[in-house]
Short mmCIF file of C-alpha atoms and ligand atoms in Angstrom, two decimals:
data_model
loop_
_atom_site.label_atom_id
_atom_site.label_comp_id
_atom_site.label_asym_id
_atom_site.label_seq_id
_atom_site.Cartn_x
_atom_site.Cartn_y
_atom_site.Cartn_z
CA MET G 41 12.40 32.43 3.15
CA GLU G 42 12.70 31.89 -0.58
CA THR G 43 10.48 32.35 -3.55
CA CYS G 44 8.43 29.48 -4.95
CA ASN G 45 10.00 28.77 -8.00
CA LYS G 46 6.44 27.58 -9.63
CA CYS G 47 4.37 30.44 -9.07
CA ASN G 48 6.65 32.90 -8.25
CA LYS G 49 4.62 34.51 -5.73
CA ASN G 50 4.58 32.87 -2.38
CA SER G 51 7.13 31.65 -0.01
CA SER G 52 8.55 28.14 -0.54
CA VAL G 53 8.01 25.55 2.16
CA TYR G 54 9.27 22.67 0.65
CA PHE G 55 12.63 21.63 -1.33
CA ARG G 56 12.39 18.93 -3.86
CA GLU G 57 15.79 17.68 -3.92
CA TYR G 58 15.56 15.61 -6.94
CA SER G 59 14.21 18.01 -9.00
CA GLY G 60 15.76 21.30 -7.59
CA GLU G 61 12.05 22.86 -7.18
CA LYS G 62 11.28 25.14 -4.10
CA LEU G 63 7.49 24.81 -3.51
CA CYS G 64 5.04 26.90 -1.56
CA LYS G 65 2.55 25.17 -0.05
CA ARG G 66 -0.23 25.19 -2.51
CA CYS G 67 2.28 24.43 -5.56
CA PHE G 68 3.16 21.41 -3.49
CA LEU G 69 -0.27 20.31 -2.78
CA ASN G 70 -0.93 20.56 -6.47
CA SER G 71 2.28 19.00 -7.41
CA ILE G 72 1.44 15.81 -5.48
CA GLU G 73 -2.45 15.73 -6.56
CA ARG G 74 -1.47 15.87 -10.20
CA LYS G 75 1.08 13.24 -9.74
CA VAL G 76 -1.34 10.82 -8.23
CA GLN G 77 -3.71 11.60 -11.05
CA ARG G 78 -0.98 11.13 -13.80
CA THR G 79 -0.56 7.66 -12.32
CA ILE G 80 -3.92 6.89 -12.22
CA ASN G 81 -4.42 7.98 -15.83
CA LYS G 82 -1.23 6.31 -17.13
CA PHE G 83 -2.35 2.80 -16.01
CA SER G 84 -6.05 3.62 -16.55
CA MET G 85 -6.87 2.71 -12.97
CA ILE G 86 -10.23 3.89 -12.70
CA LYS G 87 -12.90 4.01 -15.48
CA PHE G 88 -16.68 5.04 -15.62
CA GLY G 89 -18.81 3.43 -13.01
CA ASP G 90 -16.11 1.76 -11.05
CA HIS G 91 -16.88 1.25 -7.22
CA VAL G 92 -13.45 1.86 -5.64
CA ALA G 93 -12.68 0.59 -2.18
CA VAL G 94 -9.53 1.98 -0.70
CA ALA G 95 -7.88 -0.08 2.13
CA THR G 96 -7.69 2.57 5.06
CA SER G 97 -5.04 1.50 7.70
CA GLY G 98 -5.02 4.74 9.47
CA GLY G 99 -1.36 5.46 8.55
CA LYS G 100 -0.65 8.77 6.58
CA ASP G 101 -0.64 6.78 2.91
CA SER G 102 -4.03 5.63 3.13
CA LEU G 103 -5.43 8.48 4.39
CA VAL G 104 -3.75 10.88 1.98
CA LEU G 105 -5.01 8.50 -0.71
CA LEU G 106 -8.51 8.62 0.32
CA SER G 107 -8.47 12.66 0.69
CA ILE G 108 -7.06 13.07 -2.87
CA LEU G 109 -9.46 10.27 -4.39
CA LYS G 110 -12.01 11.96 -2.69
CA SER G 111 -11.55 15.25 -3.96
CA THR G 112 -10.08 14.61 -7.54
CA ILE G 113 -12.33 11.99 -8.89
CA ASP G 114 -15.30 13.10 -10.70
CA VAL G 115 -18.34 11.70 -9.32
CA SER G 116 -20.33 12.60 -12.39
CA ARG G 117 -18.45 9.70 -14.02
CA GLY G 118 -20.78 7.31 -11.76
CA ILE G 119 -17.35 6.49 -9.65
CA THR G 120 -17.99 5.55 -6.01
CA ILE G 121 -15.41 5.65 -3.35
CA SER G 122 -15.41 3.19 -0.31
CA ALA G 123 -13.11 2.93 2.43
CA ILE G 124 -12.02 -0.67 4.01
CA THR G 125 -10.35 -1.11 7.34
CA ILE G 126 -9.05 -4.41 8.75
CA ASP G 127 -8.93 -4.90 12.43
CA GLU G 128 -5.51 -7.31 12.77
CA GLY G 129 -6.43 -7.87 16.64
CA ILE G 130 -3.21 -6.00 17.96
CA ALA G 131 -4.00 -4.48 21.42
CA GLY G 132 -3.30 -0.86 21.78
CA TYR G 133 -2.55 -0.18 18.15
CA ARG G 134 -5.47 -0.79 16.24
CA ASP G 135 -8.10 1.11 18.44
CA GLU G 136 -6.16 4.60 17.72
CA SER G 137 -6.41 4.06 13.72
CA LEU G 138 -9.89 2.82 13.87
CA LYS G 139 -10.85 5.87 15.85
CA ILE G 140 -9.06 8.07 13.44
CA VAL G 141 -10.19 6.28 10.28
CA SER G 142 -14.09 6.36 11.27
CA GLU G 143 -13.67 10.08 12.00
CA PHE G 144 -12.17 10.62 8.57
CA CYS G 145 -14.55 9.17 6.85
CA SER G 146 -17.49 10.64 8.72
CA LYS G 147 -15.75 14.32 7.51
CA LEU G 148 -15.19 13.03 4.07
CA GLY G 149 -18.58 11.67 3.53
CA VAL G 150 -17.09 7.94 2.54
CA GLN G 151 -18.64 4.93 3.88
CA LEU G 152 -16.50 2.44 5.81
CA THR G 153 -16.37 -1.19 6.46
CA VAL G 154 -14.53 -2.68 9.20
CA LEU G 155 -13.50 -6.45 9.37
CA SER G 156 -11.51 -8.15 11.60
CA TYR G 157 -9.12 -11.24 11.05
CA ASN G 158 -11.04 -12.72 14.11
CA GLU G 159 -14.36 -12.99 12.29
CA LEU G 160 -12.53 -13.91 8.90
CA PHE G 161 -9.81 -16.38 10.22
CA GLY G 162 -10.80 -17.27 13.50
CA THR G 163 -7.56 -16.09 14.90
CA HIS G 164 -5.96 -12.37 15.50
CA MET G 165 -2.52 -11.26 15.45
CA ASP G 166 -2.02 -11.11 19.49
CA GLU G 167 -2.96 -14.70 19.66
CA ALA G 168 -1.08 -16.13 16.48
CA MET G 169 2.00 -14.75 17.82
CA LYS G 170 1.58 -17.04 20.75
CA VAL G 171 0.67 -20.17 18.84
CA ARG G 172 3.12 -19.86 15.77
CA PRO G 173 5.18 -22.95 15.36
CA SER G 174 8.74 -20.93 15.63
CA ALA G 175 9.43 -17.08 15.04
CA LYS G 176 10.35 -17.95 11.50
CA LEU G 177 6.94 -17.43 10.69
CA THR G 178 7.19 -13.53 11.03
CA SER G 179 4.20 -11.27 12.30
CA CYS G 180 4.34 -9.40 9.13
CA SER G 181 4.43 -12.51 6.94
CA ILE G 182 1.24 -14.15 9.13
CA CYS G 183 -0.55 -10.31 8.90
CA GLY G 184 0.46 -9.35 5.28
CA THR G 185 -1.09 -12.78 3.91
CA PHE G 186 -4.24 -12.35 6.17
CA ARG G 187 -4.57 -8.79 5.30
CA ARG G 188 -4.66 -9.46 1.48
CA ARG G 189 -7.25 -11.57 1.66
CA ALA G 190 -9.04 -9.60 4.33
CA ILE G 191 -9.24 -6.66 2.06
CA ASP G 192 -10.28 -8.74 -1.17
CA LEU G 193 -13.22 -9.91 1.23
CA ALA G 194 -14.37 -6.72 2.41
CA ALA G 195 -14.17 -4.97 -1.03
CA GLU G 196 -16.25 -8.22 -2.44
CA GLN G 197 -18.96 -7.89 0.48
CA LEU G 198 -19.15 -4.09 -0.36
CA GLY G 199 -19.63 -4.96 -4.14
CA ALA G 200 -16.61 -3.15 -5.47
CA ASN G 201 -14.73 -3.79 -8.18
CA VAL G 202 -11.44 -2.14 -7.69
CA VAL G 203 -9.27 -2.29 -4.57
CA ALA G 204 -6.97 0.77 -3.89
CA THR G 205 -4.00 0.20 -1.85
CA ALA G 206 -1.69 3.38 -0.49
CA HIS G 207 1.61 1.58 -1.46
CA ASN G 208 4.33 4.26 -2.10
CA LEU G 209 7.34 4.68 -3.95
CA ASP G 210 9.55 3.48 -1.28
CA ASP G 211 7.14 0.59 -0.12
CA GLU G 212 7.47 -0.73 -3.64
CA ILE G 213 11.34 -0.84 -3.55
CA GLN G 214 11.27 -2.24 -0.08
CA THR G 215 8.85 -5.16 -1.15
CA PHE G 216 11.21 -5.60 -3.99
CA MET G 217 14.03 -5.90 -1.95
CA ILE G 218 12.74 -8.10 0.83
CA ASN G 219 11.63 -10.56 -2.22
CA LEU G 220 15.18 -10.51 -3.64
CA LEU G 221 17.14 -10.96 -0.54
CA SER G 222 14.74 -14.00 0.32
CA GLY G 223 15.27 -15.44 -2.89
CA ASP G 224 11.54 -15.36 -4.12
CA VAL G 225 11.73 -14.15 -7.71
CA ASN G 226 8.12 -15.05 -8.40
CA ARG G 227 7.11 -12.66 -6.45
CA ILE G 228 8.97 -9.75 -7.87
CA GLY G 229 6.49 -10.31 -10.75
CA TRP G 230 3.61 -9.26 -8.57
CA ASN G 231 5.18 -6.03 -8.45
CA GLN G 232 2.90 -3.53 -10.48
CA ALA G 233 0.97 -0.41 -10.31
CA SER G 234 -2.39 -1.89 -11.35
CA SER G 235 -3.25 -5.43 -11.78
CA ILE G 236 -4.73 -6.27 -15.13
CA TYR G 237 -6.76 -9.69 -14.37
CA LYS G 238 -9.03 -11.92 -16.04
CA THR G 239 -12.68 -10.83 -15.74
CA GLY G 240 -14.12 -11.87 -12.58
CA TYR G 241 -11.27 -10.61 -10.39
CA MET G 242 -11.00 -7.83 -8.41
CA LYS G 243 -8.67 -5.03 -9.77
CA LYS G 244 -5.89 -3.80 -7.69
CA ILE G 245 -4.58 -0.35 -8.08
CA LYS G 246 -1.78 1.46 -6.39
CA PRO G 247 -2.48 5.41 -7.23
CA LEU G 248 0.32 6.25 -4.71
CA SER G 249 3.00 3.78 -6.40
CA GLU G 250 5.14 6.73 -8.05
CA THR G 251 5.04 9.02 -5.19
CA TYR G 252 7.78 9.29 -2.58
CA GLU G 253 6.95 8.34 0.80
CA ARG G 254 8.55 11.60 2.68
CA GLU G 255 6.24 13.51 0.14
CA ILE G 256 2.98 11.94 1.53
CA VAL G 257 4.12 12.84 4.74
CA PHE G 258 4.64 16.48 4.11
CA TYR G 259 1.22 16.62 2.09
CA ALA G 260 -0.43 15.08 5.39
CA LEU G 261 1.15 17.58 7.83
CA GLN G 262 -0.05 20.45 5.11
CA LYS G 263 -3.33 19.59 4.61
CA GLY G 264 -3.71 18.65 8.56
CA ILE G 265 -4.78 15.15 7.71
CA PRO G 266 -4.71 13.33 11.06
CA PHE G 267 -2.72 9.73 11.05
CA GLN G 268 -1.92 7.18 13.45
CA SER G 269 1.39 7.88 15.42
CA GLU G 270 1.59 4.37 17.50
CA GLN G 271 3.90 1.98 15.82
CA CYS G 272 2.79 -1.68 15.46
CA PRO G 273 4.54 -3.54 18.30
CA TYR G 274 5.43 -6.77 15.82
CA MET G 275 7.13 -4.32 13.41
CA ASN G 276 10.56 -5.09 14.38
CA GLU G 277 10.55 -8.52 13.30
CA SER G 278 10.50 -7.29 9.65
CA ILE G 279 13.72 -6.68 7.64
CA ARG G 280 11.88 -3.58 5.83
CA GLU G 281 13.10 -1.09 8.48
CA GLU G 282 16.30 -1.73 7.82
CA ILE G 283 16.02 -1.40 4.28
CA ARG G 284 14.01 1.73 4.61
CA GLN G 285 16.95 2.98 6.32
CA PHE G 286 19.52 1.97 3.90
CA LEU G 287 17.32 3.64 1.17
CA ASN G 288 16.87 6.98 2.60
CA ASP G 289 20.68 7.00 3.10
CA LEU G 290 21.33 6.27 -0.40
CA GLU G 291 18.45 8.94 -1.41
CA LYS G 292 20.07 11.46 0.76
CA ALA G 293 23.64 11.18 -0.93
CA HIS G 294 22.14 10.66 -4.47
CA PRO G 295 18.51 12.51 -4.99
CA GLY G 296 16.46 10.87 -7.26
CA ILE G 297 18.30 7.37 -6.76
CA LYS G 298 14.99 5.73 -5.39
CA TYR G 299 12.93 6.94 -8.60
CA ASN G 300 15.37 5.49 -10.84
CA THR G 301 15.54 2.06 -9.07
CA TYR G 302 11.51 2.03 -8.99
CA LYS G 303 11.63 2.14 -12.66
CA SER G 304 13.70 -0.43 -13.00
CA ILE G 305 12.00 -2.66 -10.66
CA MET G 306 9.06 -2.12 -12.72
CA ASP G 307 10.92 -3.27 -16.03
CA ILE G 308 12.34 -6.27 -13.94
CA SER G 309 8.74 -7.00 -12.86
CA ALA G 310 7.29 -7.43 -15.78
CA LEU G 311 10.00 -9.16 -17.45
CA ILE G 312 9.56 -12.04 -14.84
CA ARG G 313 5.64 -11.46 -15.35
CA ASN G 314 5.71 -12.31 -18.95
CA ARG G 315 8.18 -15.12 -18.98
CA GLY G 316 4.93 -17.44 -18.61
CA ASP G 317 6.39 -19.29 -15.92
CA PRO G 318 3.54 -21.94 -14.41
CA ALA G 319 4.57 -21.09 -11.11
CA ILE G 320 3.11 -17.57 -11.26
CA MET G 321 0.10 -18.88 -12.98
CA ARG G 322 -2.78 -18.66 -10.67
CA ARG G 323 -5.42 -21.36 -10.20
CA ALA G 324 -7.87 -22.17 -7.37
CA CYS G 325 -6.88 -23.01 -3.91
CA GLU G 326 -7.78 -26.91 -3.03
CA LYS G 327 -9.04 -25.95 0.42
CA CYS G 328 -11.08 -22.55 -0.16
CA GLY G 329 -11.18 -22.56 -3.86
CA ARG G 330 -9.86 -18.73 -4.23
CA GLU G 331 -7.03 -17.84 -6.22
CA SER G 332 -3.55 -18.95 -5.63
CA THR G 333 -0.38 -19.47 -7.28
CA GLU G 334 0.25 -22.96 -5.19
CA GLN G 335 -2.20 -26.30 -4.77
CA ILE G 336 -2.99 -24.56 -1.55
CA CYS G 337 -2.74 -20.87 -0.75
CA SER G 338 -0.85 -18.97 1.58
CA VAL G 339 -3.80 -18.20 3.98
CA CYS G 340 -4.86 -21.60 4.18
CA ARG G 341 -1.18 -22.84 4.81
CA ILE G 342 -0.73 -20.34 7.36
CA GLN G 343 -4.25 -21.26 9.20
CA GLU G 344 -2.86 -24.48 9.34
CA ARG G 345 0.38 -23.75 10.90
CA LEU G 346 -1.45 -21.54 13.42
CA LYS G 347 -3.38 -24.52 14.68
CA PRO G 348 -2.51 -26.06 17.94
CA LEU G 349 -0.86 -29.30 17.90
CA GLY G 350 -2.49 -32.66 18.82
FE1 SF4 C 550 0.97 -6.27 10.93
FE2 SF4 C 550 3.65 -6.43 10.40
FE3 SF4 C 550 2.08 -4.03 9.63
FE4 SF4 C 550 2.13 -4.84 12.54
S1 SF4 C 550 3.88 -4.15 11.09
S2 SF4 C 550 0.50 -4.15 11.29
S3 SF4 C 550 2.39 -7.03 12.12
S4 SF4 C 550 1.89 -5.93 9.03
ZN1 ZN C 551 4.11 28.63 -5.49
ZN1 ZN C 552 -6.92 -21.21 0.35
#
């Protein structure tokens, strides 16, 4: 076993291919915590007195995020950390994660709020999959749209002013490619590590957005953080998995390529956001009154399409 080339003392457990570092457990864990802190500081994500609601699905990313925030945020700065879990209503899938999240939150001493699609939108994923007009309205487009709204509503209920989601660097590239491949250029402008909205809107932050997914998994394993193993039964409808595989193959052949891609995406995203196209200006949805880029917001449009005909 080779020696860690950070502390030059302990045996290394992790080889970081893109930098050539060989790290022991302690140096690896420190490196991830410092990276997340750097991302938080770079974008001034959290400030004195904030109430941060962490969207916690029970997957490795969200539990790692919750754990790092809880252990590194200075409570003397008056910052509160809470957790939100959204129950999509997917039988056999959500039950396992709800148990993991609630046990993990009790262990960390974090308040958990659970809201379901059923109570918020009058339907849930298993039902939506049966009544949707066609398979072109994919599971993840229904679920993702509802989830974003549900997280906002839960955070408002809690009195939080910041929502932290656990999107990692791989997720950000995948999302960019999905939007690129589907011709949705405006959405590319939404890709940012930290949203800076006008007063009155919830701030959205992604403290893991500069960290590789692979390193988050390794962090969770090294720390003994439990995470959901069950996969969503509807995930295969998304092109995301194919893109994930493609990016992993590229990274294997060219270590560091994901990070370069991520940096390019952030620049492209800022250019699109700053071009002032009225199509990406936000206004109030005519049905529910919430912020939208269209006359009717995506949640109201999906709800309409899920109504049984006649
Ligand atoms: Fe929802 Fe898609 Fe995630 Fe399943 S894979 S929980 S359908 S977003
Ligand atoms: Zn070391
Ligand atoms: Zn609406």
